[in-house]
PDB file of C-alpha atoms and ligand atoms in Angstrom:
ATOM      1  CA  MET A 243     208.751  48.049 -68.413  1.00 91.00           C
ATOM      2  CA  ARG A 244     207.358  47.939 -64.887  1.00 94.00           C
ATOM      3  CA  LEU A 245     209.551  49.264 -62.060  1.00 95.00           C
ATOM      4  CA  LYS A 246     209.709  47.107 -58.943  1.00 95.00           C
ATOM      5  CA  HIS A 247     212.415  48.608 -56.772  1.00 96.00           C
ATOM      6  CA  SER A 248     215.215  51.150 -56.754  1.00 96.00           C
ATOM      7  CA  GLU A 249     217.751  52.108 -54.131  1.00 95.00           C
ATOM      8  CA  LEU A 250     221.118  53.796 -53.792  1.00 95.00           C
ATOM      9  CA  ALA A 251     223.494  50.825 -53.635  1.00 96.00           C
ATOM     10  CA  SER A 252     226.761  52.692 -53.307  1.00 94.00           C
ATOM     11  CA  SER A 253     228.451  56.080 -53.513  1.00 93.00           C
ATOM     12  CA  ALA A 254     232.016  55.673 -54.630  1.00 93.00           C
ATOM     13  CA  VAL A 255     235.166  57.483 -55.636  1.00 89.00           C
ATOM     14  CA  LYS A 256     237.207  54.344 -56.254  1.00 92.00           C
ATOM     15  CA  GLN A 257     236.720  50.761 -57.314  1.00 95.00           C
ATOM     16  CA  ALA A 258     236.990  49.323 -53.795  1.00 96.00           C
ATOM     17  CA  GLN A 259     233.764  51.187 -53.025  1.00 96.00           C
ATOM     18  CA  TYR A 260     231.817  49.963 -56.047  1.00 97.00           C
ATOM     19  CA  PRO A 261     228.959  47.576 -55.226  1.00 97.00           C
ATOM     20  CA  ALA A 262     229.970  43.949 -54.720  1.00 96.00           C
ATOM     21  CA  GLU A 263     227.027  42.545 -56.643  1.00 96.00           C
ATOM     22  CA  LEU A 264     227.878  42.548 -60.337  1.00 96.00           C
ATOM     23  CA  LEU A 265     225.093  43.758 -62.595  1.00 97.00           C
ATOM     24  CA  PRO A 266     225.077  45.404 -66.009  1.00 97.00           C
ATOM     25  CA  GLN A 267     225.158  49.163 -65.893  1.00 98.00           C
ATOM     26  CA  ILE A 268     223.673  52.077 -67.703  1.00 98.00           C
ATOM     27  CA  ALA A 269     226.004  54.996 -67.078  1.00 98.00           C
ATOM     28  CA  LEU A 270     225.085  58.647 -67.492  1.00 97.00           C
ATOM     29  CA  PHE A 271     227.646  61.018 -68.965  1.00 97.00           C
ATOM     30  CA  GLY A 272     227.299  64.712 -69.664  1.00 96.00           C
ATOM     31  CA  ARG A 273     228.167  68.211 -68.635  1.00 93.00           C
ATOM     32  CA  SER A 274     227.335  69.417 -65.200  1.00 90.00           C
ATOM     33  CA  ASN A 275     223.713  70.511 -65.185  1.00 91.00           C
ATOM     34  CA  ALA A 276     222.852  68.519 -68.331  1.00 95.00           C
ATOM     35  CA  GLY A 277     220.194  66.662 -66.368  1.00 95.00           C
ATOM     36  CA  LYS A 278     221.766  63.240 -65.680  1.00 95.00           C
ATOM     37  CA  SER A 279     220.364  62.865 -62.170  1.00 93.00           C
ATOM     38  CA  SER A 280     216.938  64.143 -63.275  1.00 95.00           C
ATOM     39  CA  LEU A 281     216.850  61.601 -66.098  1.00 97.00           C
ATOM     40  CA  ILE A 282     217.584  58.761 -63.658  1.00 97.00           C
ATOM     41  CA  ASN A 283     214.785  59.933 -61.371  1.00 96.00           C
ATOM     42  CA  THR A 284     212.384  60.059 -64.316  1.00 97.00           C
ATOM     43  CA  LEU A 285     213.313  56.566 -65.469  1.00 97.00           C
ATOM     44  CA  ILE A 286     213.049  55.019 -62.018  1.00 95.00           C
ATOM     45  CA  GLU A 287     209.928  57.030 -61.214  1.00 92.00           C
ATOM     46  CA  ARG A 288     211.336  58.493 -58.019  1.00 87.00           C
ATOM     47  CA  LYS A 289     211.148  62.186 -57.318  1.00 84.00           C
ATOM     48  CA  ASN A 290     214.561  62.813 -55.899  1.00 85.00           C
ATOM     49  CA  LEU A 291     216.414  59.559 -55.222  1.00 88.00           C
ATOM     50  CA  ALA A 292     219.229  60.856 -57.409  1.00 84.00           C
ATOM     51  CA  ARG A 293     220.003  64.273 -55.954  1.00 81.00           C
ATOM     52  CA  THR A 294     219.555  67.117 -58.429  1.00 78.00           C
ATOM     53  CA  SER A 295     220.300  70.801 -58.250  1.00 72.00           C
ATOM     54  CA  SER A 296     220.104  73.935 -60.329  1.00 73.00           C
ATOM     55  CA  ALA A 297     223.664  74.659 -59.136  1.00 70.00           C
ATOM     56  CA  PRO A 298     226.054  72.739 -61.415  1.00 65.00           C
ATOM     57  CA  GLY A 299     228.358  70.209 -59.805  1.00 64.00           C
ATOM     58  CA  LYS A 300     225.777  68.562 -57.555  1.00 64.00           C
ATOM     59  CA  THR A 301     226.894  64.992 -58.212  1.00 66.00           C
ATOM     60  CA  ARG A 302     230.489  64.689 -56.963  1.00 75.00           C
ATOM     61  CA  LEU A 303     230.686  60.937 -56.525  1.00 87.00           C
ATOM     62  CA  LEU A 304     229.831  57.959 -58.608  1.00 92.00           C
ATOM     63  CA  ASN A 305     226.404  56.855 -57.443  1.00 94.00           C
ATOM     64  CA  PHE A 306     225.130  53.371 -58.225  1.00 96.00           C
ATOM     65  CA  TYR A 307     221.350  53.047 -58.195  1.00 96.00           C
ATOM     66  CA  ARG A 308     220.270  49.433 -58.143  1.00 97.00           C
ATOM     67  CA  VAL A 309     217.055  48.961 -60.080  1.00 98.00           C
ATOM     68  CA  GLU A 310     214.699  46.006 -60.457  1.00 97.00           C
ATOM     69  CA  ALA A 311     211.973  45.933 -63.068  1.00 97.00           C
ATOM     70  CA  LEU A 312     209.907  43.574 -65.170  1.00 96.00           C
ATOM     71  CA  THR A 313     209.646  43.634 -68.931  1.00 93.00           C
ATOM     72  CA  ASP A 314     206.166  43.872 -70.445  1.00 89.00           C
ATOM     73  CA  ASP A 315     206.157  40.087 -70.801  1.00 91.00           C
ATOM     74  CA  GLY A 316     207.226  39.552 -67.191  1.00 93.00           C
ATOM     75  CA  GLN A 317     210.985  38.937 -67.510  1.00 93.00           C
ATOM     76  CA  PRO A 318     212.975  40.271 -64.522  1.00 95.00           C
ATOM     77  CA  LEU A 319     215.582  42.963 -65.202  1.00 97.00           C
ATOM     78  CA  ARG A 320     218.233  44.099 -62.720  1.00 97.00           C
ATOM     79  CA  TRP A 321     220.843  46.731 -63.316  1.00 98.00           C
ATOM     80  CA  TYR A 322     222.604  49.806 -61.976  1.00 98.00           C
ATOM     81  CA  PHE A 323     222.032  53.287 -63.201  1.00 98.00           C
ATOM     82  CA  VAL A 324     225.378  54.942 -62.607  1.00 97.00           C
ATOM     83  CA  ASP A 325     225.154  58.664 -62.005  1.00 95.00           C
ATOM     84  CA  LEU A 326     228.510  60.174 -62.835  1.00 93.00           C
ATOM     85  CA  PRO A 327     229.800  63.597 -61.893  1.00 88.00           C
ATOM     86  CA  GLY A 328     229.393  66.082 -64.716  1.00 89.00           C
ATOM     87  CA  TYR A 329     232.238  67.648 -66.643  1.00 86.00           C
ATOM     88  CA  GLY A 330     232.760  71.075 -68.108  1.00 81.00           C
ATOM     89  CA  TYR A 331     231.754  73.219 -65.191  1.00 69.00           C
ATOM     90  CA  ALA A 332     233.878  76.292 -65.842  1.00 64.00           C
ATOM     91  CA  LYS A 333     234.251  77.408 -62.245  1.00 66.00           C
ATOM     92  CA  VAL A 334     235.989  74.312 -60.897  1.00 68.00           C
ATOM     93  CA  ALA A 335     239.697  74.299 -60.151  1.00 73.00           C
ATOM     94  CA  LYS A 336     242.187  72.138 -62.053  1.00 78.00           C
ATOM     95  CA  SER A 337     242.628  69.834 -59.052  1.00 78.00           C
ATOM     96  CA  GLU A 338     238.890  69.210 -59.143  1.00 77.00           C
ATOM     97  CA  ARG A 339     238.980  68.431 -62.870  1.00 77.00           C
ATOM     98  CA  ASP A 340     241.836  65.977 -62.322  1.00 80.00           C
ATOM     99  CA  HIS A 341     239.805  64.341 -59.567  1.00 82.00           C
ATOM    100  CA  TRP A 342     236.894  64.020 -62.015  1.00 84.00           C
ATOM    101  CA  LEU A 343     239.108  62.473 -64.674  1.00 85.00           C
ATOM    102  CA  ARG A 344     240.518  59.908 -62.245  1.00 88.00           C
ATOM    103  CA  ILE A 345     237.033  58.866 -61.167  1.00 90.00           C
ATOM    104  CA  ILE A 346     235.803  58.465 -64.752  1.00 92.00           C
ATOM    105  CA  GLU A 347     238.910  56.653 -66.006  1.00 92.00           C
ATOM    106  CA  GLU A 348     238.830  54.190 -63.148  1.00 95.00           C
ATOM    107  CA  TYR A 349     235.165  53.544 -63.750  1.00 96.00           C
ATOM    108  CA  LEU A 350     235.679  52.948 -67.479  1.00 96.00           C
ATOM    109  CA  ARG A 351     238.524  50.526 -66.728  1.00 96.00           C
ATOM    110  CA  TRP A 352     236.241  48.474 -64.479  1.00 96.00           C
ATOM    111  CA  ASP A 353     235.662  45.432 -66.618  1.00 94.00           C
ATOM    112  CA  THR A 354     231.879  45.034 -66.382  1.00 95.00           C
ATOM    113  CA  PRO A 355     229.207  45.538 -69.069  1.00 95.00           C
ATOM    114  CA  LYS A 356     228.220  49.152 -69.539  1.00 96.00           C
ATOM    115  CA  LEU A 357     225.861  50.982 -71.834  1.00 98.00           C
ATOM    116  CA  CYS A 358     226.710  54.672 -72.017  1.00 98.00           C
ATOM    117  CA  TRP A 359     224.023  57.301 -72.202  1.00 98.00           C
ATOM    118  CA  GLN A 360     225.486  60.705 -72.967  1.00 98.00           C
ATOM    119  CA  LEU A 361     223.331  63.769 -72.434  1.00 98.00           C
ATOM    120  CA  VAL A 362     223.622  67.039 -74.263  1.00 98.00           C
ATOM    121  CA  ASP A 363     221.415  70.093 -73.835  1.00 97.00           C
ATOM    122  CA  ILE A 364     219.227  70.301 -76.937  1.00 98.00           C
ATOM    123  CA  ARG A 365     219.503  74.111 -76.940  1.00 98.00           C
ATOM    124  CA  HIS A 366     223.261  74.285 -77.337  1.00 97.00           C
ATOM    125  CA  GLN A 367     225.861  73.171 -79.792  1.00 97.00           C
ATOM    126  CA  PRO A 368     227.826  70.400 -78.047  1.00 97.00           C
ATOM    127  CA  SER A 369     231.090  71.595 -76.494  1.00 95.00           C
ATOM    128  CA  THR A 370     234.583  70.324 -77.267  1.00 94.00           C
ATOM    129  CA  GLN A 371     234.328  68.398 -73.987  1.00 93.00           C
ATOM    130  CA  ASP A 372     231.113  66.733 -75.149  1.00 96.00           C
ATOM    131  CA  ILE A 373     232.855  65.678 -78.350  1.00 97.00           C
ATOM    132  CA  ALA A 374     235.934  64.488 -76.432  1.00 94.00           C
ATOM    133  CA  MET A 375     233.784  62.441 -74.044  1.00 95.00           C
ATOM    134  CA  TYR A 376     231.881  60.851 -76.915  1.00 97.00           C
ATOM    135  CA  ASP A 377     235.112  59.983 -78.709  1.00 96.00           C
ATOM    136  CA  ILE A 378     236.720  58.507 -75.564  1.00 94.00           C
ATOM    137  CA  LEU A 379     233.729  56.268 -74.977  1.00 96.00           C
ATOM    138  CA  ARG A 380     233.542  55.063 -78.543  1.00 96.00           C
ATOM    139  CA  ASP A 381     237.306  54.646 -78.890  1.00 94.00           C
ATOM    140  CA  ASN A 382     237.149  52.375 -75.841  1.00 93.00           C
ATOM    141  CA  GLY A 383     234.523  50.235 -77.516  1.00 95.00           C
ATOM    142  CA  PHE A 384     231.467  51.348 -75.557  1.00 96.00           C
ATOM    143  CA  GLU A 385     228.049  51.604 -77.106  1.00 95.00           C
ATOM    144  CA  VAL A 386     226.846  55.204 -76.695  1.00 97.00           C
ATOM    145  CA  VAL A 387     223.297  56.505 -76.883  1.00 98.00           C
ATOM    146  CA  LEU A 388     223.201  60.273 -77.387  1.00 98.00           C
ATOM    147  CA  ILE A 389     220.335  61.981 -75.629  1.00 98.00           C
ATOM    148  CA  ALA A 390     219.230  65.513 -76.518  1.00 98.00           C
ATOM    149  CA  ASN A 391     217.846  66.670 -73.190  1.00 98.00           C
ATOM    150  CA  LYS A 392     215.603  69.502 -71.980  1.00 98.00           C
ATOM    151  CA  ALA A 393     213.488  69.173 -75.118  1.00 98.00           C
ATOM    152  CA  ASP A 394     210.679  71.041 -73.344  1.00 98.00           C
ATOM    153  CA  LYS A 395     212.750  74.208 -73.781  1.00 98.00           C
ATOM    154  CA  LEU A 396     212.406  74.255 -77.585  1.00 97.00           C
ATOM    155  CA  SER A 397     209.442  74.454 -79.936  1.00 95.00           C
ATOM    156  CA  LYS A 398     208.911  71.603 -82.381  1.00 90.00           C
ATOM    157  CA  ASN A 399     210.188  73.884 -85.170  1.00 91.00           C
ATOM    158  CA  GLN A 400     213.417  74.748 -83.368  1.00 96.00           C
ATOM    159  CA  ARG A 401     213.949  71.121 -82.490  1.00 96.00           C
ATOM    160  CA  GLN A 402     214.823  69.773 -85.936  1.00 96.00           C
ATOM    161  CA  LYS A 403     217.462  72.421 -86.482  1.00 96.00           C
ATOM    162  CA  ALA A 404     218.916  71.777 -83.028  1.00 98.00           C
ATOM    163  CA  LEU A 405     219.076  68.022 -83.637  1.00 98.00           C
ATOM    164  CA  SER A 406     220.883  68.566 -86.944  1.00 98.00           C
ATOM    165  CA  ILE A 407     223.494  70.723 -85.214  1.00 98.00           C
ATOM    166  CA  ILE A 408     224.016  68.158 -82.444  1.00 98.00           C
ATOM    167  CA  ALA A 409     224.282  65.254 -84.889  1.00 98.00           C
ATOM    168  CA  LYS A 410     226.724  67.105 -87.107  1.00 98.00           C
ATOM    169  CA  THR A 411     228.888  68.354 -84.220  1.00 98.00           C
ATOM    170  CA  MET A 412     229.085  64.953 -82.553  1.00 97.00           C
ATOM    171  CA  GLY A 413     229.450  63.011 -85.777  1.00 96.00           C
ATOM    172  CA  ALA A 414     226.406  60.846 -85.034  1.00 96.00           C
ATOM    173  CA  PRO A 415     223.432  59.938 -87.241  1.00 96.00           C
ATOM    174  CA  LYS A 416     220.578  62.347 -86.540  1.00 96.00           C
ATOM    175  CA  ASP A 417     217.987  59.591 -86.324  1.00 95.00           C
ATOM    176  CA  SER A 418     220.000  57.857 -83.592  1.00 96.00           C
ATOM    177  CA  LEU A 419     219.479  60.769 -81.174  1.00 98.00           C
ATOM    178  CA  VAL A 420     216.938  60.289 -78.409  1.00 98.00           C
ATOM    179  CA  VAL A 421     214.945  63.392 -77.563  1.00 98.00           C
ATOM    180  CA  PHE A 422     214.196  63.607 -73.863  1.00 98.00           C
ATOM    181  CA  SER A 423     212.635  65.853 -71.259  1.00 98.00           C
ATOM    182  CA  ALA A 424     212.445  65.203 -67.535  1.00 98.00           C
ATOM    183  CA  ILE A 425     209.630  67.771 -67.395  1.00 97.00           C
ATOM    184  CA  THR A 426     207.271  66.293 -70.016  1.00 98.00           C
ATOM    185  CA  ARG A 427     208.775  62.770 -69.775  1.00 97.00           C
ATOM    186  CA  GLU A 428     209.065  62.687 -73.541  1.00 98.00           C
ATOM    187  CA  GLY A 429     211.544  59.974 -74.506  1.00 98.00           C
ATOM    188  CA  LYS A 430     211.076  57.977 -71.300  1.00 98.00           C
ATOM    189  CA  GLU A 431     209.503  55.017 -73.046  1.00 97.00           C
ATOM    190  CA  GLN A 432     212.061  55.025 -75.826  1.00 97.00           C
ATOM    191  CA  LEU A 433     214.847  54.888 -73.237  1.00 98.00           C
ATOM    192  CA  GLN A 434     213.086  52.108 -71.338  1.00 97.00           C
ATOM    193  CA  VAL A 435     212.916  50.090 -74.558  1.00 96.00           C
ATOM    194  CA  LEU A 436     216.625  50.700 -75.224  1.00 97.00           C
ATOM    195  CA  ALA A 437     217.494  49.778 -71.630  1.00 97.00           C
ATOM    196  CA  ALA A 438     215.422  46.587 -71.711  1.00 96.00           C
ATOM    197  CA  ALA A 439     216.944  45.516 -75.044  1.00 96.00           C
ATOM    198  CA  TYR A 440     220.458  46.037 -73.718  1.00 96.00           C
ATOM    199  CA  LEU A 441     219.773  44.251 -70.432  1.00 96.00           C
ATOM    200  CA  GLN A 442     218.116  41.287 -72.106  1.00 95.00           C
ATOM    201  CA  GLN A 443     221.043  41.001 -74.486  1.00 93.00           C
ATOM    202  CA  GLN A 444     223.379  40.991 -71.450  1.00 92.00           C
ATOM    203  CA  ALA A 445     221.245  38.385 -69.699  1.00 88.00           C
ATOM    204  CA  ALA A 446     221.387  36.190 -72.803  1.00 88.00           C
ATOM    205  CA  GLY A 447     225.176  36.650 -72.809  1.00 81.00           C
ATOM    206  CA  GLY A 448     225.353  35.191 -69.321  1.00 56.00           C
ATOM    207  CA  ILE A 449     226.201  37.923 -66.789  1.00 50.00           C
TER     208      ILE A 449
HETATM  209  P1  GTP B  19     225.544  67.487 -62.067  1.00 70.47           P
HETATM  210  O1  GTP B  19     225.150  66.564 -60.967  1.00 70.47           O
HETATM  211  O2  GTP B  19     225.981  68.833 -61.613  1.00 70.47           O
HETATM  212  O3  GTP B  19     226.532  66.889 -63.017  1.00 70.47           O
HETATM  213  O4  GTP B  19     224.208  67.831 -62.926  1.00 70.47           O
HETATM  214  P2  GTP B  19     223.155  66.838 -63.581  1.00 70.47           P
HETATM  215  O5  GTP B  19     223.543  66.555 -64.985  1.00 70.47           O
HETATM  216  O6  GTP B  19     222.894  65.648 -62.703  1.00 70.47           O
HETATM  217  O7  GTP B  19     221.840  67.746 -63.660  1.00 70.47           O
HETATM  218  P3  GTP B  19     220.520  67.715 -62.736  1.00 70.47           P
HETATM  219  O8  GTP B  19     219.703  66.497 -63.017  1.00 70.47           O
HETATM  220  O9  GTP B  19     220.894  68.012 -61.327  1.00 70.47           O
HETATM  221  O10 GTP B  19     219.715  68.933 -63.383  1.00 70.47           O
HETATM  222  C1  GTP B  19     220.265  70.239 -63.461  1.00 70.47           C
HETATM  223  C2  GTP B  19     219.141  71.254 -63.598  1.00 70.47           C
HETATM  224  O11 GTP B  19     218.473  71.077 -64.850  1.00 70.47           O
HETATM  225  C3  GTP B  19     218.059  71.151 -62.523  1.00 70.47           C
HETATM  226  O12 GTP B  19     217.638  72.455 -62.192  1.00 70.47           O
HETATM  227  C4  GTP B  19     216.953  70.376 -63.201  1.00 70.47           C
HETATM  228  O13 GTP B  19     215.681  70.663 -62.681  1.00 70.47           O
HETATM  229  C5  GTP B  19     217.076  70.881 -64.638  1.00 70.47           C
HETATM  230  N1  GTP B  19     216.599  69.886 -65.626  1.00 70.47           N
HETATM  231  C6  GTP B  19     216.984  68.593 -65.719  1.00 70.47           C
HETATM  232  N2  GTP B  19     216.360  67.973 -66.741  1.00 70.47           N
HETATM  233  C7  GTP B  19     215.543  68.895 -67.313  1.00 70.47           C
HETATM  234  C8  GTP B  19     214.620  68.882 -68.419  1.00 70.47           C
HETATM  235  O14 GTP B  19     214.422  67.878 -69.121  1.00 70.47           O
HETATM  236  N3  GTP B  19     213.996  70.057 -68.728  1.00 70.47           N
HETATM  237  C9  GTP B  19     214.207  71.201 -68.005  1.00 70.47           C
HETATM  238  N4  GTP B  19     213.539  72.299 -68.380  1.00 70.47           N
HETATM  239  N5  GTP B  19     215.050  71.252 -66.948  1.00 70.47           N
HETATM  240  C10 GTP B  19     215.702  70.124 -66.600  1.00 70.47           C
HETATM  241 MG1   MG B  20     223.790  65.052 -60.989  1.00 70.47          MG
END
């Protein structure tokens, strides 16, 4: 895939603020600090278009990044990366969590094609919230790609054990997990291939 252009198309809390141009979306789910915004920057090859922070809770709105690229054989691809606010940040108040839930539910109800990429930190057993998020997405009929992120933090030996724990906890096949690192860019190409396949399938379906 060859990137042509990326820009922030819209920052939204509610549907009226979503971008008017309808395009397929790849939406990033995961705990606060899991690395959603960093992954988007890596994939669109921009240093800090999606704002990142070591302080959890950086992304408070739904941000739509409009991306244009070409496949290796020259087919145009257009889509939004949707950077969603993270869940599971212990220090936020209940009102804030309710606000988060409203934003996510409204987004999921928006009847447009979405591929869900859910990030978990490869070093940790997924939380009950990770499992709940995964189940909500799948129960609502979304295709979910699970991404084990921050792979640079583990040795190759530790990795296999960590992937087994994640697969077992989430109830997903181990070989379906994508291993990723925004630092080493491991997994970038695999995700580009998955993105291109999804977007071409959507294009063939007529959106
Ligand atoms: P919220 O916006 O709070 O939901 O967080 P987020 O999921 O968007 O995380 P963000 O991309 O802001 O990254 C959080 C922190 O993790 C930052 O300090 C990043 O530099 C760091 N980080 C992200 N990806 C990686 C990675 O692959 N490896 C390592 N070592 N650190 C990473
Ligand atoms: Mg973020």
